[in-house]
CSV table of C-alpha atoms in Angstrom, one decimal:
chain,number,residue,atom,x,y,z
A,1,MET,CA,96.6,116.7,155.8
A,2,GLU,CA,98.6,113.4,156.5
A,3,LYS,CA,95.7,111.5,154.8
A,4,MET,CA,95.9,113.8,151.8
A,5,ASN,CA,99.6,113.3,151.6
A,6,LYS,CA,99.2,109.7,151.6
A,7,THR,CA,96.6,109.9,148.9
A,8,ILE,CA,99.0,112.1,146.7
A,9,ARG,CA,101.9,109.8,147.3
A,10,SER,CA,99.6,106.8,146.2
A,11,ILE,CA,98.5,108.6,143.1
A,12,SER,CA,102.0,109.4,142.2
A,13,ALA,CA,103.3,105.9,142.7
A,14,LEU,CA,100.4,104.7,140.3
A,15,CYS,CA,101.4,107.1,137.8
A,16,VAL,CA,104.9,106.1,137.9
A,17,CYS,CA,104.0,102.3,137.7
A,18,TRP,CA,101.7,103.3,134.5
A,19,LEU,CA,104.5,105.2,133.0
A,20,LEU,CA,106.9,102.3,133.5
A,21,CYS,CA,104.5,99.7,132.1
A,22,LEU,CA,104.3,101.7,128.8
A,23,PRO,CA,106.4,100.3,125.8
A,24,LEU,CA,109.5,102.3,125.1
A,25,MET,CA,108.4,104.6,122.4
A,26,ALA,CA,111.2,105.5,119.7
A,27,GLN,CA,111.7,109.2,118.7
A,28,VAL,CA,109.8,109.9,115.5
A,29,PRO,CA,111.7,112.5,113.4
A,30,ALA,CA,109.6,115.4,112.0
A,31,THR,CA,110.1,113.8,108.4
A,32,LEU,CA,110.8,110.4,107.1
A,33,ASN,CA,111.8,109.1,103.7
A,34,ALA,CA,110.4,106.2,101.9
A,35,THR,CA,112.4,103.7,103.9
A,36,MET,CA,112.2,105.5,107.3
A,37,ASP,CA,115.7,106.5,107.7
A,38,GLY,CA,116.4,107.9,111.3
A,39,TYR,CA,113.6,106.1,112.9
A,40,ASP,CA,115.0,103.4,115.2
A,41,TYR,CA,113.5,99.9,115.4
A,42,PRO,CA,113.7,98.0,118.7
A,43,TYR,CA,116.2,95.7,117.4
A,44,GLU,CA,118.9,95.7,114.7
A,45,VAL,CA,117.6,96.0,111.2
A,46,LYS,CA,119.3,94.0,108.4
A,47,HIS,CA,118.5,93.9,104.6
A,48,LEU,CA,118.3,91.1,102.1
A,49,PRO,CA,118.2,91.7,98.4
A,50,VAL,CA,115.1,90.0,96.8
A,51,SER,CA,114.1,89.6,93.2
A,52,VAL,CA,110.9,91.1,91.9
A,53,GLU,CA,110.1,91.3,88.3
A,54,GLY,CA,113.6,90.9,87.3
A,55,GLU,CA,114.9,93.7,89.6
A,56,GLN,CA,116.8,93.6,93.1
A,57,TYR,CA,115.0,95.3,95.9
A,58,GLU,CA,116.1,95.6,99.6
A,59,MET,CA,114.0,93.9,102.1
A,60,ALA,CA,114.3,94.8,105.8
A,61,TYR,CA,114.1,92.4,108.6
A,62,MET,CA,115.0,91.7,112.2
A,63,ASP,CA,116.3,88.5,113.4
A,64,VAL,CA,116.4,88.3,117.3
A,65,PRO,CA,118.0,85.3,119.0
A,66,PRO,CA,116.7,83.8,122.3
A,67,ALA,CA,117.5,85.9,125.4
A,68,ARG,CA,118.9,82.7,126.8
A,69,GLN,CA,121.0,79.8,125.7
A,70,VAL,CA,118.6,77.2,123.9
A,71,GLN,CA,119.4,74.3,121.9
A,72,ASN,CA,117.9,74.4,118.5
A,73,PRO,CA,115.4,77.2,119.4
A,74,GLN,CA,112.0,77.2,117.6
A,75,ALA,CA,111.7,80.1,115.1
A,76,VAL,CA,108.7,82.3,115.2
A,77,MET,CA,108.1,84.8,112.3
A,78,LEU,CA,106.0,87.8,112.8
A,79,LEU,CA,104.0,89.3,109.7
A,80,HIS,CA,102.8,93.0,109.9
A,81,GLY,CA,99.5,94.6,108.8
A,82,LYS,CA,99.1,97.0,105.9
A,83,ASN,CA,99.1,100.3,108.0
A,84,PHE,CA,102.0,99.0,110.1
A,85,PHE,CA,105.7,97.8,110.1
A,86,GLY,CA,107.8,95.5,112.0
A,87,ALA,CA,108.6,97.8,114.8
A,88,TYR,CA,105.1,97.4,116.3
A,89,TRP,CA,105.9,93.9,117.3
A,90,GLY,CA,108.5,95.2,119.8
A,91,GLN,CA,106.7,93.9,123.0
A,92,THR,CA,105.9,90.4,121.3
A,93,ILE,CA,109.6,90.1,120.1
A,94,LYS,CA,110.9,90.6,123.5
A,95,PHE,CA,108.4,88.3,125.2
A,96,LEU,CA,109.2,85.4,122.5
A,97,ALA,CA,112.9,85.9,122.9
A,98,ASP,CA,112.7,85.8,126.7
A,99,ASN,CA,111.0,82.6,126.4
A,100,GLY,CA,113.5,80.8,124.2
A,101,TYR,CA,112.4,81.5,120.8
A,102,ARG,CA,114.2,82.9,117.8
A,103,VAL,CA,112.2,85.6,116.3
A,104,ILE,CA,112.2,86.8,112.6
A,105,VAL,CA,110.2,90.0,111.8
A,106,THR,CA,110.0,91.1,108.2
A,107,ASP,CA,109.1,94.5,106.5
A,108,GLN,CA,107.6,93.2,103.4
A,109,ILE,CA,108.5,94.9,100.0
A,110,GLY,CA,106.4,98.1,100.0
A,111,PHE,CA,106.4,98.5,103.8
A,112,GLY,CA,108.5,100.0,106.6
A,113,LYS,CA,112.2,100.1,106.0
A,114,SER,CA,112.1,98.1,102.9
A,115,GLU,CA,112.0,99.5,99.4
A,116,LYS,CA,108.8,100.6,97.6
A,117,PRO,CA,109.0,99.9,94.0
A,118,GLU,CA,106.4,100.4,91.4
A,119,VAL,CA,105.5,96.7,90.7
A,120,TYR,CA,102.6,94.5,90.7
A,121,TYR,CA,102.1,93.5,94.4
A,122,ASN,CA,100.7,90.0,95.0
A,123,PHE,CA,100.8,87.6,98.1
A,124,HIS,CA,102.5,84.8,96.2
A,125,GLN,CA,105.5,87.1,95.5
A,126,LEU,CA,105.6,88.3,99.0
A,127,ALA,CA,105.4,84.7,100.2
A,128,GLU,CA,108.4,83.8,97.9
A,129,ASN,CA,110.3,86.7,99.3
A,130,THR,CA,109.8,85.6,102.7
A,131,LYS,CA,110.7,82.1,101.9
A,132,ALA,CA,114.0,83.4,100.5
A,133,LEU,CA,114.6,85.3,103.6
A,134,LEU,CA,114.1,82.0,105.6
A,135,GLN,CA,116.4,80.1,103.5
A,136,HIS,CA,119.0,82.9,103.8
A,137,LEU,CA,118.7,82.6,107.4
A,138,SER,CA,119.0,78.6,107.2
A,139,VAL,CA,115.6,78.2,108.9
A,140,GLN,CA,113.9,75.1,107.7
A,141,GLN,CA,110.7,75.5,109.8
A,142,VAL,CA,108.9,78.3,111.4
A,143,ALA,CA,105.7,79.2,113.3
A,144,VAL,CA,104.1,82.0,111.3
A,145,VAL,CA,102.2,84.8,113.1
A,146,GLY,CA,100.2,87.1,111.0
A,147,HIS,CA,98.2,90.1,112.0
A,148,SER,CA,95.7,91.9,109.9
A,149,MET,CA,97.1,91.9,106.3
A,150,GLY,CA,99.9,89.7,107.8
A,151,GLY,CA,97.3,87.1,108.3
A,152,MET,CA,96.5,87.0,104.4
A,153,LEU,CA,100.1,86.7,103.7
A,154,ALA,CA,100.6,84.1,106.4
A,155,THR,CA,97.7,82.1,105.0
A,156,ARG,CA,99.2,82.3,101.5
A,157,PHE,CA,102.6,81.3,103.1
A,158,ALA,CA,101.2,78.2,104.8
A,159,LEU,CA,99.5,77.2,101.5
A,160,LEU,CA,102.3,77.5,99.4
A,161,TYR,CA,104.9,76.2,101.9
A,162,PRO,CA,103.2,73.7,104.3
A,163,GLU,CA,106.6,71.8,104.8
A,164,MET,CA,108.2,75.0,106.2
A,165,THR,CA,105.1,76.0,108.4
A,166,SER,CA,105.2,74.3,111.8
A,167,LYS,CA,102.3,76.2,113.0
A,168,LEU,CA,99.9,79.1,112.0
A,169,VAL,CA,98.6,82.0,114.1
A,170,LEU,CA,96.1,84.5,112.6
A,171,GLU,CA,95.6,87.6,114.8
A,172,ASN,CA,92.6,89.6,113.7
A,173,PRO,CA,93.3,88.9,110.1
A,174,ILE,CA,91.7,90.7,107.4
A,175,GLY,CA,90.5,88.9,104.3
A,176,LEU,CA,87.9,86.7,106.2
A,177,GLU,CA,85.3,87.8,103.7
A,178,ASP,CA,85.7,88.8,99.9
A,179,TYR,CA,85.6,92.6,99.9
A,180,ARG,CA,84.9,92.7,96.2
A,181,LEU,CA,81.4,91.6,96.8
A,182,PHE,CA,80.5,94.6,98.8
A,183,VAL,CA,83.1,97.2,98.7
A,184,PRO,CA,83.0,99.5,95.6
A,185,TYR,CA,85.9,99.1,93.3
A,186,LYS,CA,88.5,101.9,93.0
A,187,ASN,CA,91.0,102.1,90.2
A,188,LEU,CA,94.8,102.8,91.0
A,189,GLU,CA,94.5,106.5,90.3
A,190,GLU,CA,91.6,107.0,92.6
A,191,LEU,CA,93.5,105.0,95.3
A,192,TYR,CA,96.8,106.8,94.8
A,193,GLN,CA,94.9,110.4,95.0
A,194,ALA,CA,93.2,109.1,98.2
A,195,GLU,CA,96.7,108.3,99.7
A,196,LEU,CA,98.0,111.8,98.7
A,197,LYS,CA,95.3,113.4,100.7
A,198,ARG,CA,96.1,111.9,104.0
A,199,THR,CA,96.9,113.8,107.0
A,200,GLU,CA,98.2,113.1,110.5
A,201,GLU,CA,94.5,113.9,111.8
A,202,SER,CA,92.9,111.4,109.1
A,203,ILE,CA,95.5,108.7,110.1
A,204,ARG,CA,94.8,109.1,113.7
A,205,ASP,CA,91.1,108.9,113.1
A,206,TYR,CA,91.5,105.6,111.4
A,207,HIS,CA,93.8,104.3,113.9
A,208,GLN,CA,91.5,105.0,116.7
A,209,SER,CA,89.0,102.5,115.1
A,210,TYR,CA,91.4,99.8,115.9
A,211,TYR,CA,91.0,100.2,119.7
A,212,THR,CA,88.2,100.3,122.3
A,213,SER,CA,89.9,103.2,124.0
A,214,TRP,CA,93.0,105.3,123.1
A,215,ASN,CA,96.2,105.1,125.0
A,216,PRO,CA,99.0,107.8,124.3
A,217,ALA,CA,101.5,104.8,123.7
A,218,TYR,CA,99.5,104.1,120.3
A,219,ASP,CA,100.6,107.6,119.0
A,220,GLU,CA,103.8,106.2,117.7
A,221,TRP,CA,101.9,104.1,114.9
A,222,VAL,CA,100.2,107.4,113.9
A,223,LYS,CA,103.3,109.8,113.9
A,224,VAL,CA,105.7,107.5,112.0
A,225,PRO,CA,103.4,107.4,108.8
A,226,ALA,CA,102.5,111.0,109.4
A,227,ALA,CA,106.2,112.1,109.3
A,228,GLN,CA,106.3,110.6,105.7
A,229,ILE,CA,103.7,112.9,104.3
A,230,GLY,CA,106.0,115.9,104.4
A,231,HIS,CA,108.9,114.3,102.7
A,232,PRO,CA,109.7,114.5,99.0
A,233,ASP,CA,109.5,110.7,98.9
A,234,TYR,CA,105.9,110.6,100.0
A,235,PRO,CA,104.4,110.0,96.4
A,236,LYS,CA,106.4,106.7,96.3
A,237,VAL,CA,105.0,105.7,99.6
A,238,ALA,CA,101.4,106.7,98.6
A,239,GLU,CA,101.8,104.6,95.4
A,240,ALA,CA,103.1,101.5,97.2
A,241,SER,CA,100.2,102.0,99.6
A,242,ALA,CA,97.5,102.1,96.8
A,243,LEU,CA,99.1,99.1,95.1
A,244,THR,CA,99.0,97.0,98.3
A,245,TYR,CA,95.4,98.0,98.8
A,246,ALA,CA,94.8,96.7,95.4
A,247,MET,CA,96.5,93.5,96.2
A,248,ILE,CA,94.2,92.9,99.3
A,249,TYR,CA,91.1,93.8,97.4
A,250,GLN,CA,91.8,91.6,94.3
A,251,GLN,CA,93.4,88.5,95.9
A,252,PRO,CA,91.3,86.9,98.5
A,253,VAL,CA,92.4,83.9,100.6
A,254,VAL,CA,88.9,83.4,102.3
A,255,TYR,CA,88.1,80.5,99.6
A,256,GLU,CA,91.2,78.5,100.6
A,257,PHE,CA,90.9,78.1,104.3
A,258,ASP,CA,89.7,74.6,104.0
A,259,GLN,CA,93.0,73.8,102.3
A,260,LEU,CA,95.3,74.6,105.2
A,261,GLN,CA,97.0,71.7,106.6
A,262,VAL,CA,98.8,73.2,109.5
A,263,THR,CA,97.5,73.4,113.0
A,264,THR,CA,96.1,77.0,113.4
A,265,LEU,CA,95.4,79.4,116.3
A,266,LEU,CA,92.8,82.2,115.6
A,267,VAL,CA,93.0,85.1,118.0
A,268,ILE,CA,90.1,87.3,117.5
A,269,GLY,CA,89.5,90.7,119.3
A,270,GLN,CA,85.7,90.6,119.6
A,271,GLU,CA,85.2,94.5,119.2
A,272,ASP,CA,87.0,94.5,115.8
A,273,ARG,CA,84.8,95.8,112.8
A,274,THR,CA,87.5,96.2,110.3
A,275,ILE,CA,86.5,96.4,106.6
A,276,VAL,CA,89.2,97.1,103.9
A,277,GLY,CA,87.7,99.9,102.0
A,278,LYS,CA,85.1,100.8,104.6
A,279,GLY,CA,85.2,104.5,103.8
A,280,TYR,CA,84.0,103.6,100.2
A,281,ILE,CA,80.7,101.9,101.4
A,282,LYS,CA,77.8,104.3,101.3
A,283,ASP,CA,75.1,101.6,102.2
A,284,LYS,CA,74.7,101.6,105.8
A,285,GLN,CA,73.1,98.2,105.7
A,286,LYS,CA,76.3,96.6,104.3
A,287,LEU,CA,78.3,98.4,107.0
A,288,GLN,CA,76.2,96.6,109.5
A,289,GLU,CA,76.5,93.2,107.9
A,290,HIS,CA,80.3,93.1,107.3
A,291,GLY,CA,83.3,93.3,109.4
A,292,GLN,CA,81.6,91.5,112.3
A,293,TYR,CA,84.7,89.7,113.6
A,294,PRO,CA,82.9,87.6,116.4
A,295,GLU,CA,81.1,85.9,113.5
A,296,LEU,CA,83.9,85.9,111.0
A,297,GLY,CA,86.2,84.4,113.6
A,298,LYS,CA,83.8,81.4,114.3
A,299,ARG,CA,83.2,81.0,110.5
A,300,THR,CA,86.9,80.8,109.8
A,301,ALA,CA,87.7,78.5,112.6
A,302,GLN,CA,85.1,76.0,111.2
A,303,ALA,CA,86.7,76.4,107.8
A,304,ILE,CA,90.1,75.6,108.7
A,305,PRO,CA,90.6,71.8,109.5
A,306,LYS,CA,92.9,72.0,112.6
A,307,ALA,CA,91.9,75.4,114.1
A,308,LYS,CA,91.5,76.6,117.7
A,309,LEU,CA,89.8,80.1,118.2
A,310,VAL,CA,90.5,82.3,121.2
A,311,ALA,CA,88.0,85.1,121.5
A,312,LEU,CA,89.3,88.2,123.5
A,313,GLN,CA,86.4,90.1,124.8
A,314,GLY,CA,86.7,93.9,125.0
A,315,VAL,CA,89.6,93.9,122.4
A,316,GLY,CA,89.7,95.6,118.9
A,317,HIS,CA,91.8,95.0,115.9
A,318,ILE,CA,95.3,94.7,117.5
A,319,PRO,CA,95.4,92.4,120.5
A,320,HIS,CA,99.2,92.3,120.8
A,321,ILE,CA,99.2,96.0,121.4
A,322,ALA,CA,95.8,96.4,123.2
A,323,ALA,CA,95.7,93.2,125.1
A,324,THR,CA,99.4,92.4,125.2
A,325,GLN,CA,99.4,90.0,128.2
A,326,ARG,CA,96.4,88.0,127.0
A,327,PHE,CA,97.6,87.7,123.4
A,328,HIS,CA,100.9,86.5,124.8
A,329,GLU,CA,99.4,84.0,127.0
A,330,ALA,CA,97.4,82.5,124.1
A,331,LEU,CA,100.3,82.5,121.7
A,332,LEU,CA,102.8,81.0,124.1
A,333,SER,CA,100.3,78.3,125.1
A,334,PHE,CA,99.7,77.5,121.4
A,335,LEU,CA,103.5,77.4,120.5
A,336,LYS,CA,104.2,75.1,123.3
């Protein structure tokens, strides 16, 4: 009996430790409007008006100072993926701040807590908005970290503003191949209608493809977009999502990697098989040929003049969530 009690106590202790290790999850309201009012980010959210097509729109961001006093702290900017928003960087923000960095995290126009106008979305405009934010914050140079779609934006930013980019980190970026060559074209109406048909189940199914195994902590990134579906604002959210899909599809960066001047770190989860528009591909052979991140990572590292590749075995599309410690170790080593 005593042996059984000891076993029970050990299991209980392990469960407590596991729960304590989970990232703190924010409460997700039952419904959320287009700018996710009522959903709390891990740090204070501010807004900057930026000009797009002659109109002013509110761009949300977090600006987190170092956790300890540091003279002239290096700034790091984190850029989110298409199906995400700034809050999913929570653990990485804390890690960098604890290590003496100033951390700036954007919600690009069309995403997260930023406004979602009906405009022509393009990476040049998003990069210009991002530059405007840095100028507003009096940041002259920044290390740019981009995940997924954020990797495409980070690449465009570094190409446009090399003098402002101290270092570049691409974490499982999309855009390592030209999707137009093998993903069937869909017009904006088709894309919009597809967005209107999304459900919490379909969002979860898609998110599960990002990981090698599911963790309950990942559910927050499903529940937030799912909470927007039932809100009257959802058509606006769906439209922005369709427009930004078109941006990714129509504006490849893959042909310009050799023009990057900045020292670059590629962190590639080796189990990632992401293809933008994967569901539209009916040819099984093409599905086998593309989205092969182990090969895409090597090819991209060879194309970028000053690139280092870190391959993370057993990791999918989001290393900073699924393999947080390994991602942070690689990131800190590179930034230092």
